[in-house]
Amino acid sequence: MLRTLVLCCPDWAAYAVAPQACGPATAGGVPIAVLEQHRVVATSPAARATGVRAGQRRREAEAHCPELSFIVRDKGAEVRAFEPVARALESFGVPVTVRWPGWAALPTRGPARRLGGEAGLRSAVLERVTPLGPSWQLGIADGAFAASLAAETGTIVPPGASAAFLAPLAIERLGDPELADLLRRLGLVRLGDLAELPEGVVLARFGTAGAMAQRRAKGLEATAGAPRPVAVELGVGRVLDPPAERVEAVVLVARALAEELAEVLARRGLACTLLALEAETATGVLARRCWSDEGGWTPGLVAERLRWQLEAWLALGEGEGEGEGEGEADGGIAAVRLVPLEAIPATGRQLALWGRSVESAETKVRAERVVARVQGMLGEKSVLRPIRCGGRGPGEQILLVPVGDPAPRLVGTPDAPWPGRLPAPAPAVVPDPPPPARLCDRSGLLVAVDGRGRPSAPPASVQVAGGAIEAVRAVAGPFPVDERFWDRRRRRRRARFQVLTETGKGYLLLLERGEYRLEGRYD
Amino acid sequence: MVVPPLAEPLPDAKGAAAPGQRDERAAFSLLAQRLRPTALAREELLGLAPPLAELIGTPGLRRGSTLVVEAAPGVCGASSLALALLAGPAAEGGTCAIVGLPGLGLLAAAELGVALEQLVVVPDPGRRSAAVVAALLEGFDIVLARFPAGLPAATARRLSARAKERRAVLIVAGRGVGAPTATGPALSWGEAPEARLVTVASTWHEASGAPSGTPLVGLLAGREVEVVARRRRAAPEEVRQRLLLPTLEDEIQPASWRVEVAPAADSARAPRTGRA
């Protein structure tokens, strides 16, 4: 397990937009709260002292502190403000991972040895970041999850003791409110309670999300088989010519790149957990920042982060001018790259349920939500989506897959030549299961088809599903098909007839082992 | 909502030599006109093939409407007609759902122009078809559904109202749609649907050059179906029209090709069939 240092600041959203207000009262500290979707997400220390908490509604917060002022959240500003902190951490010479602005992690092994143990590293880090922000929390433990909980109390959990450290903590600390609520109602109130359960049982009852939560509660990496470094170079990039001076010019590219990356990863069945955003300036300076996300990156999320990060770099470059050697944005951004560094097998629902052709994302989301509701009513396998696949019969050419399941590897491509397949039009009714039918010659005997595909006699009458006997006006066929003749057990010999009755009805009949069935009705 | 595009630049206060009060007022009224939110009638319509549009009496499927499709007893064509109604909206990127019709041929749907990527099917909603359709109407542009016999009139009215409220189109499948035979009573729906389309006659055409009446030749190629539409709003109330459904643009080969299919028993000489 990787020893990890986590540095976080719960008030970052407030500090980033109003650093003065977050200081002590003597230095202009006033109660402020940052709002997102009408709820408080962060507060200044002065506001917290009066009882304002994250998660409260605006009205509630005002009740606690009448002189509270509100600021709307600006995630771009948070990233911009955090960039110097990330820089400071990078100066320790190890890769820094940012999960969100105000939360960064780094492996302790190298710097701890140099700086006289983990305690030494802690004081060195605090020394660097204290001028850059308020009330830092710092913790060291095995793995990022334990370390971020250790940060709240400022502890250094000794190696191997993470499970014991986590066990007495409340189940809500998992960071998954829905799952935590369920576990609490089942009587699992501490992380230790969840960790003690047999793994198979947890997986069976709570699915992948539950299994991941349990691994976290045990002080292990969330995914069994830790995220693997991506073996193949999967990065996507774009050269900007002329170099972009303003972020707006890069944003469109960012979105396209994010989509491209999502497709590259989806093709390999991977979900990215650690992503590096890289930008190269016209003067050849390379800026790079690693972002982590356990849930995997969606294109929208990637594009958003990339935009903020570029803003941060550009702002830093402007502010420092030519003062420091790093001076970004000299002559603008010349190239942008997204490189997935670590990935896990994608297990979640696939994003592209509806293909690309559905007009707007809104339509898609609306439809997906409704489908989820119907699945809740009738079961996961009740809502199906049709996929064209190879085959000869009208029913065989359509594969029905439950919505949310990935498409299986198709048994055959629809465009391949399928000898014996009937040309269009296909029957508009394909009963399942096919009802029995009879195709008889003039003397009332069933029409047979011999080994060479010849009928025993011209068909004269047809009877479908035990209905009335109808006279035949025209017949096409037989269309014999000998499928998988190389496989004794799965071999099927069949012949199809297209029948038109005197009453103007069209039937597709299937003969197999001397029995006719109604495969389709031309309705 | 669409703001009409700015066809000409607004009169500029700086540019005009003498910006009188009248010019200002004209500019404001022009601005007000341009910024007024307008829902164009065509946005309320989903695409529809021209002959079908003539039947229904509107240039497209009106959002919020309910249609009934069925066949006269013993007549074919209702399933194709229902699928053809789905094809237009699907081609425009609309989402479709089919409920309670396990026997509907989806290959035929694809051939009629329904984009399968935008389609979901709930083949067996059991006894909850009304609840399922009510839910789907909230998220899909068009829902084709078959309900079990004896659906209460009140439920039918409620579903129509839901379609109207959610700006979706509900197509109710009646006799013959997706069923092996077109038998049973005519569909009764709680309130008068926007249009009730009934297929009353259907004639299949065989592939060109096939002498009709001779067994063993003549693949089905196209079909003429006669539809009677009873409409609630458009005049005249009842129209009768003949449609080619389905139709093939290019003529398929004469029926003689059928003999050239590989003989079944001769496995050594049989062409390599698909790796199924």
mmCIF file of C-alpha atoms in Angstrom, chain A residues 353-355 357-359 363 366-367 370-371 373-374 376-378 382-388 392-394 397-398 400 403 411-412 417-432 435 450-453 455 458-459 464-465 473-486 490-491 493 497-500 503-507 518 521-523, chain B residues 74-81 83 92-96 102-108 110-111 116-126 128 131-132 135-141 166 176-182 202-204 206 212-223 246 248 252 257-258 261-267 269-276:
data_model
loop_
_atom_site.group_PDB
_atom_site.id
_atom_site.type_symbol
_atom_site.label_atom_id
_atom_site.label_comp_id
_atom_site.label_asym_id
_atom_site.label_seq_id
_atom_site.Cartn_x
_atom_site.Cartn_y
_atom_site.Cartn_z
ATOM 1 C CA LEU A 353 -26.829 4.387 -24.837
ATOM 2 C CA TRP A 354 -28.295 6.176 -27.736
ATOM 3 C CA GLY A 355 -25.489 6.469 -30.158
ATOM 4 C CA SER A 357 -27.520 10.506 -33.561
ATOM 5 C CA VAL A 358 -29.831 11.654 -30.798
ATOM 6 C CA GLU A 359 -30.112 15.367 -31.176
ATOM 7 C CA THR A 363 -33.277 14.486 -24.926
ATOM 8 C CA ARG A 366 -34.557 12.607 -20.294
ATOM 9 C CA ALA A 367 -34.963 9.303 -22.116
ATOM 10 C CA VAL A 370 -37.373 7.417 -17.939
ATOM 11 C CA VAL A 371 -35.831 4.113 -18.977
ATOM 12 C CA ARG A 373 -37.749 4.363 -13.987
ATOM 13 C CA VAL A 374 -39.322 1.651 -16.136
ATOM 14 C CA GLY A 376 -37.282 0.031 -11.616
ATOM 15 C CA MET A 377 -40.878 -0.965 -12.243
ATOM 16 C CA LEU A 378 -40.360 -4.113 -14.300
ATOM 17 C CA SER A 382 -37.384 -5.431 -19.255
ATOM 18 C CA VAL A 383 -36.283 -2.520 -21.420
ATOM 19 C CA LEU A 384 -34.401 -3.622 -24.504
ATOM 20 C CA ARG A 385 -32.669 -1.936 -27.348
ATOM 21 C CA PRO A 386 -32.501 -3.524 -30.774
ATOM 22 C CA ILE A 387 -29.209 -3.981 -32.601
ATOM 23 C CA ARG A 388 -28.791 -5.106 -36.196
ATOM 24 C CA ARG A 392 -30.975 -15.148 -42.122
ATOM 25 C CA GLY A 393 -34.404 -15.157 -40.532
ATOM 26 C CA PRO A 394 -36.090 -11.820 -39.803
ATOM 27 C CA GLN A 397 -31.148 -10.262 -37.685
ATOM 28 C CA ILE A 398 -32.179 -8.259 -34.645
ATOM 29 C CA LEU A 400 -32.329 -7.330 -28.235
ATOM 30 C CA VAL A 403 -30.574 -1.077 -21.958
ATOM 31 C CA VAL A 411 -22.290 -13.083 -34.025
ATOM 32 C CA GLY A 412 -22.121 -11.736 -37.521
ATOM 33 C CA PRO A 417 -23.421 -11.971 -47.502
ATOM 34 C CA TRP A 418 -25.799 -14.389 -45.881
ATOM 35 C CA PRO A 419 -26.714 -16.909 -48.560
ATOM 36 C CA GLY A 420 -30.309 -17.940 -48.164
ATOM 37 C CA ARG A 421 -31.397 -14.657 -46.616
ATOM 38 C CA LEU A 422 -34.590 -13.278 -48.114
ATOM 39 C CA PRO A 423 -34.429 -9.829 -49.644
ATOM 40 C CA ALA A 424 -36.419 -6.909 -48.309
ATOM 41 C CA PRO A 425 -39.172 -6.307 -47.371
ATOM 42 C CA ALA A 426 -39.006 -8.118 -44.058
ATOM 43 C CA PRO A 427 -42.206 -9.287 -42.385
ATOM 44 C CA ALA A 428 -43.654 -6.657 -40.070
ATOM 45 C CA VAL A 429 -44.893 -9.290 -37.644
ATOM 46 C CA VAL A 430 -42.477 -11.844 -36.239
ATOM 47 C CA PRO A 431 -44.324 -13.896 -33.635
ATOM 48 C CA ASP A 432 -42.276 -15.251 -30.770
ATOM 49 C CA PRO A 435 -46.955 -20.655 -34.048
ATOM 50 C CA ASP A 450 -35.444 -32.693 -50.418
ATOM 51 C CA GLY A 451 -31.710 -32.557 -49.906
ATOM 52 C CA ARG A 452 -31.210 -30.588 -53.077
ATOM 53 C CA GLY A 453 -33.678 -27.939 -52.028
ATOM 54 C CA PRO A 455 -40.144 -29.125 -53.039
ATOM 55 C CA PRO A 458 -46.352 -27.293 -55.606
ATOM 56 C CA PRO A 459 -48.027 -25.896 -52.489
ATOM 57 C CA VAL A 464 -51.572 -20.772 -39.909
ATOM 58 C CA ALA A 465 -51.890 -21.115 -36.133
ATOM 59 C CA ARG A 473 -51.929 -17.812 -54.930
ATOM 60 C CA ALA A 474 -48.170 -17.609 -55.210
ATOM 61 C CA VAL A 475 -45.153 -19.060 -53.492
ATOM 62 C CA ALA A 476 -41.502 -18.112 -53.583
ATOM 63 C CA GLY A 477 -38.980 -20.627 -52.417
ATOM 64 C CA PRO A 478 -37.960 -22.867 -50.956
ATOM 65 C CA PHE A 479 -34.898 -21.071 -49.660
ATOM 66 C CA PRO A 480 -32.892 -23.871 -48.100
ATOM 67 C CA VAL A 481 -30.350 -23.038 -45.434
ATOM 68 C CA ASP A 482 -27.836 -25.434 -43.968
ATOM 69 C CA GLU A 483 -26.313 -23.643 -41.016
ATOM 70 C CA ARG A 484 -23.181 -24.797 -39.207
ATOM 71 C CA PHE A 485 -22.940 -28.008 -41.188
ATOM 72 C CA TRP A 486 -19.510 -28.425 -39.611
ATOM 73 C CA ARG A 490 -25.607 -26.970 -33.550
ATOM 74 C CA ARG A 491 -26.269 -27.736 -37.186
ATOM 75 C CA ARG A 493 -31.199 -27.451 -41.776
ATOM 76 C CA PHE A 497 -41.224 -20.358 -48.107
ATOM 77 C CA GLN A 498 -42.797 -17.054 -48.854
ATOM 78 C CA VAL A 499 -46.490 -17.629 -49.391
ATOM 79 C CA LEU A 500 -49.142 -15.299 -50.751
ATOM 80 C CA THR A 503 -56.988 -13.415 -49.761
ATOM 81 C CA GLY A 504 -53.857 -11.278 -50.166
ATOM 82 C CA LYS A 505 -51.967 -12.260 -47.030
ATOM 83 C CA GLY A 506 -48.244 -12.828 -47.080
ATOM 84 C CA TYR A 507 -46.637 -15.419 -44.826
ATOM 85 C CA LEU A 518 -45.035 -19.209 -39.060
ATOM 86 C CA ARG A 521 -46.357 -12.320 -41.420
ATOM 87 C CA TYR A 522 -46.089 -9.632 -44.040
ATOM 88 C CA ASP A 523 -48.381 -7.193 -42.367
ATOM 89 C CA GLY B 74 -58.847 -10.043 -41.710
ATOM 90 C CA VAL B 75 -56.959 -7.236 -43.486
ATOM 91 C CA CYS B 76 -53.182 -6.772 -43.357
ATOM 92 C CA GLY B 77 -51.046 -3.707 -43.198
ATOM 93 C CA ALA B 78 -51.619 -2.248 -39.757
ATOM 94 C CA SER B 79 -48.170 -3.183 -38.412
ATOM 95 C CA SER B 80 -46.338 -1.607 -41.334
ATOM 96 C CA LEU B 81 -48.497 1.473 -41.046
ATOM 97 C CA LEU B 83 -43.977 1.423 -37.994
ATOM 98 C CA GLU B 92 -35.130 13.568 -37.185
ATOM 99 C CA GLY B 93 -33.407 12.310 -34.065
ATOM 100 C CA GLY B 94 -36.524 11.754 -31.986
ATOM 101 C CA THR B 95 -36.652 8.911 -29.489
ATOM 102 C CA CYS B 96 -39.162 6.080 -29.851
ATOM 103 C CA PRO B 102 -43.298 -8.540 -28.793
ATOM 104 C CA GLY B 103 -44.351 -9.701 -32.245
ATOM 105 C CA LEU B 104 -43.487 -6.539 -34.118
ATOM 106 C CA GLY B 105 -40.781 -7.175 -36.713
ATOM 107 C CA LEU B 106 -37.966 -4.777 -35.891
ATOM 108 C CA LEU B 107 -36.086 -5.639 -39.056
ATOM 109 C CA ALA B 108 -39.098 -4.401 -40.981
ATOM 110 C CA ALA B 110 -35.436 -0.665 -39.777
ATOM 111 C CA GLU B 111 -36.309 -1.158 -43.429
ATOM 112 C CA LEU B 116 -32.877 1.455 -34.235
ATOM 113 C CA GLU B 117 -30.395 3.419 -32.102
ATOM 114 C CA GLN B 118 -33.204 5.672 -31.016
ATOM 115 C CA LEU B 119 -35.622 2.904 -30.220
ATOM 116 C CA VAL B 120 -36.234 0.977 -27.027
ATOM 117 C CA VAL B 121 -38.668 -1.888 -26.656
ATOM 118 C CA VAL B 122 -40.560 -3.071 -23.612
ATOM 119 C CA PRO B 123 -41.938 -6.303 -25.017
ATOM 120 C CA ASP B 124 -43.699 -7.523 -21.914
ATOM 121 C CA PRO B 125 -44.946 -4.869 -19.500
ATOM 122 C CA GLY B 126 -47.350 -7.440 -17.977
ATOM 123 C CA ARG B 128 -48.514 -2.509 -15.841
ATOM 124 C CA ALA B 131 -47.995 2.792 -15.925
ATOM 125 C CA VAL B 132 -45.072 1.980 -18.204
ATOM 126 C CA ALA B 135 -43.632 6.889 -17.647
ATOM 127 C CA LEU B 136 -42.239 6.594 -21.165
ATOM 128 C CA LEU B 137 -44.345 9.488 -22.417
ATOM 129 C CA GLU B 138 -42.306 11.738 -20.137
ATOM 130 C CA GLY B 139 -39.025 11.035 -21.837
ATOM 131 C CA PHE B 140 -39.724 9.829 -25.354
ATOM 132 C CA ASP B 141 -40.997 11.707 -28.359
ATOM 133 C CA ARG B 166 -45.579 16.047 -22.089
ATOM 134 C CA GLY B 176 -53.786 -6.682 -36.171
ATOM 135 C CA VAL B 177 -50.727 -4.692 -35.102
ATOM 136 C CA GLY B 178 -47.935 -7.091 -34.217
ATOM 137 C CA ALA B 179 -50.363 -10.010 -33.982
ATOM 138 C CA PRO B 180 -50.325 -13.247 -36.005
ATOM 139 C CA THR B 181 -53.890 -12.588 -37.218
ATOM 140 C CA ALA B 182 -56.106 -9.533 -37.512
ATOM 141 C CA SER B 202 -54.118 -4.650 -48.981
ATOM 142 C CA THR B 203 -52.697 -6.053 -52.204
ATOM 143 C CA TRP B 204 -49.191 -7.449 -52.525
ATOM 144 C CA GLU B 206 -44.753 -9.594 -56.663
ATOM 145 C CA SER B 212 -48.939 -14.292 -60.844
ATOM 146 C CA GLY B 213 -50.808 -17.448 -59.979
ATOM 147 C CA THR B 214 -47.881 -19.726 -60.715
ATOM 148 C CA PRO B 215 -46.574 -21.393 -57.593
ATOM 149 C CA LEU B 216 -42.893 -21.202 -56.673
ATOM 150 C CA VAL B 217 -42.176 -17.816 -58.242
ATOM 151 C CA GLY B 218 -42.767 -14.251 -57.304
ATOM 152 C CA LEU B 219 -41.128 -12.810 -54.273
ATOM 153 C CA LEU B 220 -43.140 -10.214 -52.465
ATOM 154 C CA ALA B 221 -41.864 -6.837 -53.519
ATOM 155 C CA GLY B 222 -44.286 -4.132 -52.538
ATOM 156 C CA ARG B 223 -47.767 -3.681 -51.320
ATOM 157 C CA PRO B 246 -43.622 -1.119 -47.965
ATOM 158 C CA LEU B 248 -38.841 -0.911 -52.853
ATOM 159 C CA ILE B 252 -35.362 -6.795 -57.171
ATOM 160 C CA TRP B 257 -32.468 -16.561 -58.836
ATOM 161 C CA ARG B 258 -33.988 -18.623 -56.081
ATOM 162 C CA VAL B 261 -29.159 -21.174 -53.624
ATOM 163 C CA ALA B 262 -26.668 -23.856 -52.656
ATOM 164 C CA PRO B 263 -28.094 -27.332 -52.360
ATOM 165 C CA ALA B 264 -28.530 -28.201 -48.727
ATOM 166 C CA ALA B 265 -27.231 -31.767 -48.587
ATOM 167 C CA ASP B 266 -24.085 -31.204 -50.576
ATOM 168 C CA SER B 267 -21.979 -29.878 -47.770
ATOM 169 C CA ARG B 269 -19.796 -27.852 -52.364
ATOM 170 C CA ALA B 270 -21.929 -25.607 -50.262
ATOM 171 C CA PRO B 271 -20.628 -22.070 -50.127
ATOM 172 C CA ARG B 272 -19.091 -21.069 -46.852
ATOM 173 C CA THR B 273 -21.944 -19.769 -44.879
ATOM 174 C CA GLY B 274 -21.473 -17.015 -42.358
ATOM 175 C CA ARG B 275 -19.597 -17.872 -39.246
ATOM 176 C CA ALA B 276 -22.711 -18.035 -37.155
#
